[in-house]
Amino acid sequence: MSENVEEILAGINGELAGLHAQSKFLNEVVDRLHAENERLRNAEAQRVLQPALRDLVKLADDWRARRTTLEGEADGAFARLCDEVVEDVVLVLERQGVDEFHAEVGAAFDRHEQQAVGTRPVEDPELDGRIAEVRRPGYRVGSKVVRFAQVVVFRAAPRAS
């Protein structure tokens, strides 16, 4: 009789081990499906937000341009207002995960973060390929650039022989 009970217990233990393995497999599948669902939801949310974020970047650019036209104004109130609007827009973008970044005048041109919107001739060959002027900042989400910083790049004039 004890042999019979031991066989029955061994059979139950075998079934429990199989059920445990099956449960572990199903939990892994559920975890994978949940992770994929989250990734798809985040991608869809980003796709829906993209037009609004592009419009906010354009709004910041427009107010920066207005500020530039008001630079020589005697009363700086309008220029300060432009700066405040740009600051507010940048804060809204940051809350949505969009970070503004700036190129530096004199730094080497980096095509991974910057777009050359013009060139400026220069005699000094050491300045060739360096940033002469920054026109607009860039924006990134995480490590992905969503708008390149727009810059003017020095180009060394070829020397006459």
mmCIF file of N, CA and C in Angstrom, residues 17-136:
data_model
loop_
_atom_site.group_PDB
_atom_site.id
_atom_site.type_symbol
_atom_site.label_atom_id
_atom_site.label_comp_id
_atom_site.label_asym_id
_atom_site.label_seq_id
_atom_site.Cartn_x
_atom_site.Cartn_y
_atom_site.Cartn_z
ATOM 1 N N ALA A 17 4.746 19.781 -11.217
ATOM 2 C CA ALA A 17 5.928 20.341 -11.871
ATOM 3 C C ALA A 17 5.570 20.789 -13.286
ATOM 4 N N GLY A 18 4.785 19.987 -13.994
ATOM 5 C CA GLY A 18 4.347 20.368 -15.333
ATOM 6 C C GLY A 18 3.471 21.605 -15.310
ATOM 7 N N LEU A 19 2.539 21.667 -14.345
ATOM 8 C CA LEU A 19 1.671 22.846 -14.214
ATOM 9 C C LEU A 19 2.483 24.089 -13.856
ATOM 10 N N HIS A 20 3.482 23.910 -13.009
ATOM 11 C CA HIS A 20 4.341 25.033 -12.624
ATOM 12 C C HIS A 20 5.108 25.563 -13.847
ATOM 13 N N ALA A 21 5.652 24.673 -14.649
ATOM 14 C CA ALA A 21 6.380 25.084 -15.854
ATOM 15 C C ALA A 21 5.436 25.783 -16.832
ATOM 16 N N GLN A 22 4.224 25.232 -16.972
ATOM 17 C CA GLN A 22 3.248 25.842 -17.874
ATOM 18 C C GLN A 22 2.842 27.228 -17.366
ATOM 19 N N SER A 23 2.643 27.358 -16.056
ATOM 20 C CA SER A 23 2.289 28.653 -15.461
ATOM 21 C C SER A 23 3.404 29.668 -15.663
ATOM 22 N N LYS A 24 4.647 29.244 -15.499
ATOM 23 C CA LYS A 24 5.793 30.131 -15.702
ATOM 24 C C LYS A 24 5.842 30.595 -17.152
ATOM 25 N N PHE A 25 5.631 29.678 -18.094
ATOM 26 C CA PHE A 25 5.630 30.016 -19.515
ATOM 27 C C PHE A 25 4.523 31.026 -19.825
ATOM 28 N N LEU A 26 3.318 30.768 -19.299
ATOM 29 C CA LEU A 26 2.190 31.677 -19.551
ATOM 30 C C LEU A 26 2.448 33.063 -18.957
ATOM 31 N N ASN A 27 3.056 33.130 -17.778
ATOM 32 C CA ASN A 27 3.400 34.429 -17.175
ATOM 33 C C ASN A 27 4.405 35.178 -18.039
ATOM 34 N N GLU A 28 5.372 34.473 -18.609
ATOM 35 C CA GLU A 28 6.349 35.117 -19.498
ATOM 36 C C GLU A 28 5.670 35.649 -20.750
ATOM 37 N N VAL A 29 4.716 34.895 -21.293
ATOM 38 C CA VAL A 29 3.975 35.346 -22.470
ATOM 39 C C VAL A 29 3.168 36.593 -22.136
ATOM 40 N N VAL A 30 2.491 36.578 -20.990
ATOM 41 C CA VAL A 30 1.700 37.742 -20.573
ATOM 42 C C VAL A 30 2.611 38.953 -20.384
ATOM 43 N N ASP A 31 3.767 38.774 -19.766
ATOM 44 C CA ASP A 31 4.716 39.886 -19.573
ATOM 45 C C ASP A 31 5.198 40.443 -20.912
ATOM 46 N N ARG A 32 5.510 39.553 -21.871
ATOM 47 C CA ARG A 32 5.938 40.006 -23.199
ATOM 48 C C ARG A 32 4.823 40.776 -23.898
ATOM 49 N N LEU A 33 3.591 40.251 -23.830
ATOM 50 C CA LEU A 33 2.461 40.935 -24.468
ATOM 51 C C LEU A 33 2.198 42.286 -23.816
ATOM 52 N N HIS A 34 2.328 42.356 -22.509
ATOM 53 C CA HIS A 34 2.134 43.623 -21.800
ATOM 54 C C HIS A 34 3.201 44.639 -22.234
ATOM 55 N N ALA A 35 4.452 44.210 -22.316
ATOM 56 C CA ALA A 35 5.541 45.110 -22.726
ATOM 57 C C ALA A 35 5.318 45.584 -24.162
ATOM 58 N N GLU A 36 4.904 44.683 -25.042
ATOM 59 C CA GLU A 36 4.648 45.069 -26.432
ATOM 60 C C GLU A 36 3.470 46.038 -26.520
ATOM 61 N N ASN A 37 2.442 45.791 -25.731
ATOM 62 C CA ASN A 37 1.282 46.691 -25.698
ATOM 63 C C ASN A 37 1.690 48.084 -25.221
ATOM 64 N N GLU A 38 2.513 48.166 -24.203
ATOM 65 C CA GLU A 38 2.990 49.460 -23.696
ATOM 66 C C GLU A 38 3.810 50.188 -24.758
ATOM 67 N N ARG A 39 4.689 49.450 -25.448
ATOM 68 C CA ARG A 39 5.512 50.047 -26.495
ATOM 69 C C ARG A 39 4.627 50.591 -27.618
ATOM 70 N N LEU A 40 3.615 49.825 -28.024
ATOM 71 C CA LEU A 40 2.708 50.276 -29.078
ATOM 72 C C LEU A 40 1.888 51.486 -28.632
ATOM 73 N N ARG A 41 1.432 51.484 -27.376
ATOM 74 C CA ARG A 41 0.667 52.633 -26.866
ATOM 75 C C ARG A 41 1.523 53.883 -26.832
ATOM 76 N N ASN A 42 2.774 53.748 -26.389
ATOM 77 C CA ASN A 42 3.682 54.899 -26.359
ATOM 78 C C ASN A 42 3.962 55.417 -27.756
ATOM 79 N N ALA A 43 4.157 54.509 -28.709
ATOM 80 C CA ALA A 43 4.411 54.922 -30.091
ATOM 81 C C ALA A 43 3.181 55.643 -30.656
ATOM 82 N N GLU A 44 1.998 55.144 -30.368
ATOM 83 C CA GLU A 44 0.770 55.787 -30.852
ATOM 84 C C GLU A 44 0.604 57.165 -30.220
ATOM 85 N N ALA A 45 0.895 57.273 -28.924
ATOM 86 C CA ALA A 45 0.787 58.572 -28.250
ATOM 87 C C ALA A 45 1.776 59.564 -28.863
ATOM 88 N N GLN A 46 2.992 59.114 -29.167
ATOM 89 C CA GLN A 46 3.977 59.993 -29.794
ATOM 90 C C GLN A 46 3.519 60.419 -31.182
ATOM 91 N N ARG A 47 2.932 59.482 -31.931
ATOM 92 C CA ARG A 47 2.453 59.800 -33.275
ATOM 93 C C ARG A 47 1.350 60.851 -33.219
ATOM 94 N N VAL A 48 0.478 60.749 -32.241
ATOM 95 C CA VAL A 48 -0.614 61.709 -32.095
ATOM 96 C C VAL A 48 -0.072 63.066 -31.657
ATOM 97 N N LEU A 49 0.944 63.066 -30.806
ATOM 98 C CA LEU A 49 1.507 64.308 -30.284
ATOM 99 C C LEU A 49 2.426 65.026 -31.263
ATOM 100 N N GLN A 50 2.995 64.302 -32.220
ATOM 101 C CA GLN A 50 3.989 64.883 -33.127
ATOM 102 C C GLN A 50 3.555 66.200 -33.765
ATOM 103 N N PRO A 51 2.351 66.291 -34.361
ATOM 104 C CA PRO A 51 1.975 67.570 -34.985
ATOM 105 C C PRO A 51 1.932 68.724 -33.980
ATOM 106 N N ALA A 52 1.428 68.468 -32.788
ATOM 107 C CA ALA A 52 1.364 69.521 -31.775
ATOM 108 C C ALA A 52 2.768 69.943 -31.347
ATOM 109 N N LEU A 53 3.664 68.987 -31.198
ATOM 110 C CA LEU A 53 5.027 69.316 -30.795
ATOM 111 C C LEU A 53 5.739 70.114 -31.887
ATOM 112 N N ARG A 54 5.519 69.731 -33.156
ATOM 113 C CA ARG A 54 6.106 70.497 -34.266
ATOM 114 C C ARG A 54 5.577 71.930 -34.264
ATOM 115 N N ASP A 55 4.277 72.083 -33.991
ATOM 116 C CA ASP A 55 3.695 73.425 -33.946
ATOM 117 C C ASP A 55 4.281 74.241 -32.796
ATOM 118 N N LEU A 56 4.538 73.597 -31.664
ATOM 119 C CA LEU A 56 5.139 74.310 -30.535
ATOM 120 C C LEU A 56 6.572 74.748 -30.865
ATOM 121 N N VAL A 57 7.319 73.896 -31.548
ATOM 122 C CA VAL A 57 8.680 74.268 -31.963
ATOM 123 C C VAL A 57 8.605 75.471 -32.907
ATOM 124 N N LYS A 58 7.668 75.440 -33.851
ATOM 125 C CA LYS A 58 7.498 76.563 -34.780
ATOM 126 C C LYS A 58 7.097 77.827 -34.027
ATOM 127 N N LEU A 59 6.235 77.690 -33.033
ATOM 128 C CA LEU A 59 5.822 78.840 -32.227
ATOM 129 C C LEU A 59 7.029 79.470 -31.526
ATOM 130 N N ALA A 60 7.888 78.648 -30.955
ATOM 131 C CA ALA A 60 9.106 79.163 -30.303
ATOM 132 C C ALA A 60 9.988 79.875 -31.332
ATOM 133 N N ASP A 61 10.131 79.280 -32.526
ATOM 134 C CA ASP A 61 10.935 79.910 -33.584
ATOM 135 C C ASP A 61 10.351 81.269 -33.974
ATOM 136 N N ASP A 62 9.029 81.326 -34.134
ATOM 137 C CA ASP A 62 8.376 82.578 -34.537
ATOM 138 C C ASP A 62 8.585 83.681 -33.499
ATOM 139 N N TRP A 63 8.468 83.346 -32.213
ATOM 140 C CA TRP A 63 8.647 84.353 -31.166
ATOM 141 C C TRP A 63 10.108 84.762 -31.030
ATOM 142 N N ARG A 64 11.025 83.822 -31.294
ATOM 143 C CA ARG A 64 12.446 84.203 -31.316
ATOM 144 C C ARG A 64 12.707 85.195 -32.445
ATOM 145 N N ALA A 65 12.094 84.944 -33.608
ATOM 146 C CA ALA A 65 12.266 85.855 -34.754
ATOM 147 C C ALA A 65 11.679 87.227 -34.428
ATOM 148 N N ARG A 66 10.527 87.266 -33.787
ATOM 149 C CA ARG A 66 9.935 88.553 -33.398
ATOM 150 C C ARG A 66 10.862 89.297 -32.450
ATOM 151 N N ARG A 67 11.471 88.555 -31.540
ATOM 152 C CA ARG A 67 12.375 89.170 -30.567
ATOM 153 C C ARG A 67 13.581 89.778 -31.281
ATOM 154 N N THR A 68 14.082 89.096 -32.291
ATOM 155 C CA THR A 68 15.224 89.592 -33.056
ATOM 156 C C THR A 68 14.877 90.902 -33.748
ATOM 157 N N THR A 69 13.675 91.018 -34.272
ATOM 158 C CA THR A 69 13.275 92.252 -34.952
ATOM 159 C C THR A 69 13.094 93.395 -33.962
ATOM 160 N N LEU A 70 12.874 93.089 -32.681
ATOM 161 C CA LEU A 70 12.659 94.126 -31.670
ATOM 162 C C LEU A 70 13.932 94.468 -30.910
ATOM 163 N N GLU A 71 15.049 93.877 -31.285
ATOM 164 C CA GLU A 71 16.285 94.039 -30.536
ATOM 165 C C GLU A 71 16.705 95.494 -30.350
ATOM 166 N N GLY A 72 16.531 96.341 -31.350
ATOM 167 C CA GLY A 72 16.973 97.726 -31.246
ATOM 168 C C GLY A 72 15.946 98.648 -30.613
ATOM 169 N N GLU A 73 14.835 98.118 -30.191
ATOM 170 C CA GLU A 73 13.752 98.919 -29.626
ATOM 171 C C GLU A 73 14.188 99.567 -28.302
ATOM 172 N N ALA A 74 13.809 100.824 -28.110
ATOM 173 C CA ALA A 74 14.198 101.548 -26.897
ATOM 174 C C ALA A 74 13.584 100.899 -25.653
ATOM 175 N N ASP A 75 12.287 100.647 -25.688
ATOM 176 C CA ASP A 75 11.615 99.989 -24.567
ATOM 177 C C ASP A 75 11.702 98.484 -24.798
ATOM 178 N N GLY A 76 12.381 97.783 -23.929
ATOM 179 C CA GLY A 76 12.592 96.347 -24.106
ATOM 180 C C GLY A 76 11.439 95.490 -23.640
ATOM 181 N N ALA A 77 10.276 96.083 -23.343
ATOM 182 C CA ALA A 77 9.143 95.316 -22.824
ATOM 183 C C ALA A 77 8.678 94.258 -23.816
ATOM 184 N N PHE A 78 8.592 94.604 -25.083
ATOM 185 C CA PHE A 78 8.130 93.643 -26.082
ATOM 186 C C PHE A 78 9.152 92.528 -26.273
ATOM 187 N N ALA A 79 10.414 92.888 -26.246
ATOM 188 C CA ALA A 79 11.459 91.872 -26.375
ATOM 189 C C ALA A 79 11.406 90.912 -25.189
ATOM 190 N N ARG A 80 11.192 91.443 -23.985
ATOM 191 C CA ARG A 80 11.073 90.582 -22.797
ATOM 192 C C ARG A 80 9.847 89.679 -22.910
ATOM 193 N N LEU A 81 8.746 90.219 -23.442
ATOM 194 C CA LEU A 81 7.540 89.420 -23.638
ATOM 195 C C LEU A 81 7.838 88.265 -24.594
ATOM 196 N N CYS A 82 8.548 88.524 -25.669
ATOM 197 C CA CYS A 82 8.926 87.467 -26.618
ATOM 198 C C CYS A 82 9.749 86.388 -25.916
ATOM 199 N N ASP A 83 10.724 86.819 -25.106
ATOM 200 C CA ASP A 83 11.550 85.866 -24.369
ATOM 201 C C ASP A 83 10.707 85.007 -23.431
ATOM 202 N N GLU A 84 9.730 85.624 -22.768
ATOM 203 C CA GLU A 84 8.863 84.881 -21.848
ATOM 204 C C GLU A 84 8.001 83.865 -22.580
ATOM 205 N N VAL A 85 7.486 84.236 -23.736
ATOM 206 C CA VAL A 85 6.681 83.294 -24.520
ATOM 207 C C VAL A 85 7.542 82.103 -24.948
ATOM 208 N N VAL A 86 8.752 82.383 -25.445
ATOM 209 C CA VAL A 86 9.652 81.301 -25.853
ATOM 210 C C VAL A 86 9.951 80.400 -24.660
ATOM 211 N N GLU A 87 10.220 80.995 -23.508
ATOM 212 C CA GLU A 87 10.520 80.214 -22.308
ATOM 213 C C GLU A 87 9.339 79.316 -21.931
ATOM 214 N N ASP A 88 8.124 79.854 -21.997
ATOM 215 C CA ASP A 88 6.935 79.052 -21.679
ATOM 216 C C ASP A 88 6.767 77.890 -22.653
ATOM 217 N N VAL A 89 6.976 78.146 -23.932
ATOM 218 C CA VAL A 89 6.848 77.094 -24.942
ATOM 219 C C VAL A 89 7.893 76.007 -24.699
ATOM 220 N N VAL A 90 9.118 76.394 -24.400
ATOM 221 C CA VAL A 90 10.181 75.421 -24.133
ATOM 222 C C VAL A 90 9.832 74.575 -22.910
ATOM 223 N N LEU A 91 9.245 75.176 -21.886
ATOM 224 C CA LEU A 91 8.827 74.419 -20.699
ATOM 225 C C LEU A 91 7.740 73.399 -21.041
ATOM 226 N N VAL A 92 6.778 73.794 -21.881
ATOM 227 C CA VAL A 92 5.721 72.861 -22.313
ATOM 228 C C VAL A 92 6.355 71.692 -23.067
ATOM 229 N N LEU A 93 7.290 71.996 -23.954
ATOM 230 C CA LEU A 93 7.972 70.936 -24.703
ATOM 231 C C LEU A 93 8.730 69.997 -23.760
ATOM 232 N N GLU A 94 9.411 70.564 -22.779
ATOM 233 C CA GLU A 94 10.158 69.737 -21.824
ATOM 234 C C GLU A 94 9.230 68.806 -21.056
ATOM 235 N N ARG A 95 8.044 69.295 -20.700
ATOM 236 C CA ARG A 95 7.086 68.440 -19.986
ATOM 237 C C ARG A 95 6.607 67.288 -20.861
ATOM 238 N N GLN A 96 6.724 67.428 -22.169
ATOM 239 C CA GLN A 96 6.342 66.360 -23.099
ATOM 240 C C GLN A 96 7.547 65.507 -23.506
ATOM 241 N N GLY A 97 8.679 65.742 -22.861
ATOM 242 C CA GLY A 97 9.862 64.923 -23.134
ATOM 243 C C GLY A 97 10.727 65.426 -24.276
ATOM 244 N N VAL A 98 10.475 66.661 -24.736
ATOM 245 C CA VAL A 98 11.257 67.240 -25.832
ATOM 246 C C VAL A 98 12.244 68.234 -25.234
ATOM 247 N N ASP A 99 13.528 67.978 -25.423
ATOM 248 C CA ASP A 99 14.568 68.850 -24.877
ATOM 249 C C ASP A 99 15.169 69.713 -25.969
ATOM 250 N N GLU A 100 15.346 70.984 -25.655
ATOM 251 C CA GLU A 100 15.988 71.907 -26.580
ATOM 252 C C GLU A 100 17.499 71.808 -26.373
ATOM 253 N N PHE A 101 18.265 71.865 -27.473
ATOM 254 C CA PHE A 101 19.718 71.912 -27.344
ATOM 255 C C PHE A 101 20.261 72.958 -28.301
ATOM 256 N N HIS A 102 21.415 73.501 -27.960
ATOM 257 C CA HIS A 102 21.996 74.606 -28.723
ATOM 258 C C HIS A 102 23.364 74.221 -29.256
ATOM 259 N N ALA A 103 23.640 74.641 -30.477
ATOM 260 C CA ALA A 103 24.968 74.509 -31.058
ATOM 261 C C ALA A 103 25.806 75.679 -30.554
ATOM 262 N N GLU A 104 27.102 75.516 -30.568
ATOM 263 C CA GLU A 104 28.003 76.557 -30.091
ATOM 264 C C GLU A 104 28.798 77.148 -31.255
ATOM 265 N N VAL A 105 28.839 78.466 -31.334
ATOM 266 C CA VAL A 105 29.649 79.132 -32.350
ATOM 267 C C VAL A 105 31.107 78.742 -32.130
ATOM 268 N N GLY A 106 31.787 78.360 -33.199
ATOM 269 C CA GLY A 106 33.186 77.962 -33.124
ATOM 270 C C GLY A 106 33.389 76.470 -32.966
ATOM 271 N N ALA A 107 32.330 75.738 -32.594
ATOM 272 C CA ALA A 107 32.443 74.281 -32.450
ATOM 273 C C ALA A 107 32.444 73.635 -33.837
ATOM 274 N N ALA A 108 32.955 72.429 -33.899
ATOM 275 C CA ALA A 108 32.957 71.691 -35.167
ATOM 276 C C ALA A 108 31.522 71.326 -35.544
ATOM 277 N N PHE A 109 31.211 71.406 -36.826
ATOM 278 C CA PHE A 109 29.894 71.044 -37.334
ATOM 279 C C PHE A 109 29.680 69.546 -37.145
ATOM 280 N N ASP A 110 28.524 69.178 -36.596
ATOM 281 C CA ASP A 110 28.175 67.773 -36.351
ATOM 282 C C ASP A 110 26.884 67.467 -37.096
ATOM 283 N N ARG A 111 26.986 66.736 -38.189
ATOM 284 C CA ARG A 111 25.812 66.476 -39.015
ATOM 285 C C ARG A 111 24.779 65.598 -38.327
ATOM 286 N N HIS A 112 25.126 64.974 -37.206
ATOM 287 C CA HIS A 112 24.169 64.163 -36.462
ATOM 288 C C HIS A 112 23.224 65.014 -35.618
ATOM 289 N N GLU A 113 23.611 66.266 -35.346
ATOM 290 C CA GLU A 113 22.778 67.148 -34.526
ATOM 291 C C GLU A 113 22.496 68.488 -35.187
ATOM 292 N N GLN A 114 23.177 68.784 -36.277
ATOM 293 C CA GLN A 114 23.059 70.113 -36.875
ATOM 294 C C GLN A 114 22.778 70.027 -38.370
ATOM 295 N N GLN A 115 22.069 71.040 -38.847
ATOM 296 C CA GLN A 115 21.784 71.177 -40.270
ATOM 297 C C GLN A 115 22.413 72.490 -40.724
ATOM 298 N N ALA A 116 23.254 72.413 -41.755
ATOM 299 C CA ALA A 116 23.871 73.621 -42.301
ATOM 300 C C ALA A 116 22.843 74.309 -43.200
ATOM 301 N N VAL A 117 22.463 75.527 -42.831
ATOM 302 C CA VAL A 117 21.496 76.280 -43.631
ATOM 303 C C VAL A 117 22.199 77.371 -44.432
ATOM 304 N N GLY A 118 23.509 77.388 -44.376
ATOM 305 C CA GLY A 118 24.289 78.352 -45.135
ATOM 306 C C GLY A 118 25.760 78.190 -44.824
ATOM 307 N N THR A 119 26.572 78.852 -45.639
ATOM 308 C CA THR A 119 28.011 78.842 -45.399
ATOM 309 C C THR A 119 28.514 80.274 -45.402
ATOM 310 N N ARG A 120 29.640 80.470 -44.762
ATOM 311 C CA ARG A 120 30.289 81.783 -44.727
ATOM 312 C C ARG A 120 31.746 81.586 -45.107
ATOM 313 N N PRO A 121 32.203 82.280 -46.149
ATOM 314 C CA PRO A 121 33.604 82.121 -46.553
ATOM 315 C C PRO A 121 34.542 82.672 -45.475
ATOM 316 N N VAL A 122 35.669 82.010 -45.330
ATOM 317 C CA VAL A 122 36.666 82.427 -44.337
ATOM 318 C C VAL A 122 38.051 82.131 -44.914
ATOM 319 N N GLU A 123 39.018 82.971 -44.575
ATOM 320 C CA GLU A 123 40.390 82.788 -45.074
ATOM 321 C C GLU A 123 41.158 81.754 -44.249
ATOM 322 N N ASP A 124 40.867 81.697 -42.948
ATOM 323 C CA ASP A 124 41.599 80.812 -42.039
ATOM 324 C C ASP A 124 41.140 79.361 -42.236
ATOM 325 N N PRO A 125 42.021 78.483 -42.718
ATOM 326 C CA PRO A 125 41.618 77.089 -42.955
ATOM 327 C C PRO A 125 41.280 76.327 -41.667
ATOM 328 N N GLU A 126 41.746 76.819 -40.522
ATOM 329 C CA GLU A 126 41.430 76.156 -39.256
ATOM 330 C C GLU A 126 39.962 76.327 -38.877
ATOM 331 N N LEU A 127 39.311 77.360 -39.411
ATOM 332 C CA LEU A 127 37.889 77.573 -39.130
ATOM 333 C C LEU A 127 36.984 76.780 -40.070
ATOM 334 N N ASP A 128 37.559 76.195 -41.116
ATOM 335 C CA ASP A 128 36.773 75.433 -42.085
ATOM 336 C C ASP A 128 36.002 74.318 -41.376
ATOM 337 N N GLY A 129 34.692 74.268 -41.607
ATOM 338 C CA GLY A 129 33.855 73.232 -40.998
ATOM 339 C C GLY A 129 33.415 73.550 -39.580
ATOM 340 N N ARG A 130 33.700 74.749 -39.118
ATOM 341 C CA ARG A 130 33.265 75.155 -37.774
ATOM 342 C C ARG A 130 32.023 76.029 -37.892
ATOM 343 N N ILE A 131 31.291 76.133 -36.808
ATOM 344 C CA ILE A 131 30.029 76.878 -36.811
ATOM 345 C C ILE A 131 30.312 78.375 -36.733
ATOM 346 N N ALA A 132 29.767 79.111 -37.697
ATOM 347 C CA ALA A 132 29.936 80.564 -37.757
ATOM 348 C C ALA A 132 28.783 81.274 -37.059
ATOM 349 N N GLU A 133 27.596 80.696 -37.141
ATOM 350 C CA GLU A 133 26.402 81.345 -36.594
ATOM 351 C C GLU A 133 25.360 80.273 -36.295
ATOM 352 N N VAL A 134 24.624 80.477 -35.206
ATOM 353 C CA VAL A 134 23.521 79.573 -34.857
ATOM 354 C C VAL A 134 22.223 80.296 -35.171
ATOM 355 N N ARG A 135 21.417 79.697 -36.028
ATOM 356 C CA ARG A 135 20.146 80.321 -36.413
ATOM 357 C C ARG A 135 18.993 79.862 -35.524
ATOM 358 N N ARG A 136 18.912 78.554 -35.284
ATOM 359 C CA ARG A 136 17.819 78.002 -34.468
ATOM 360 C C ARG A 136 18.349 76.847 -33.630
#
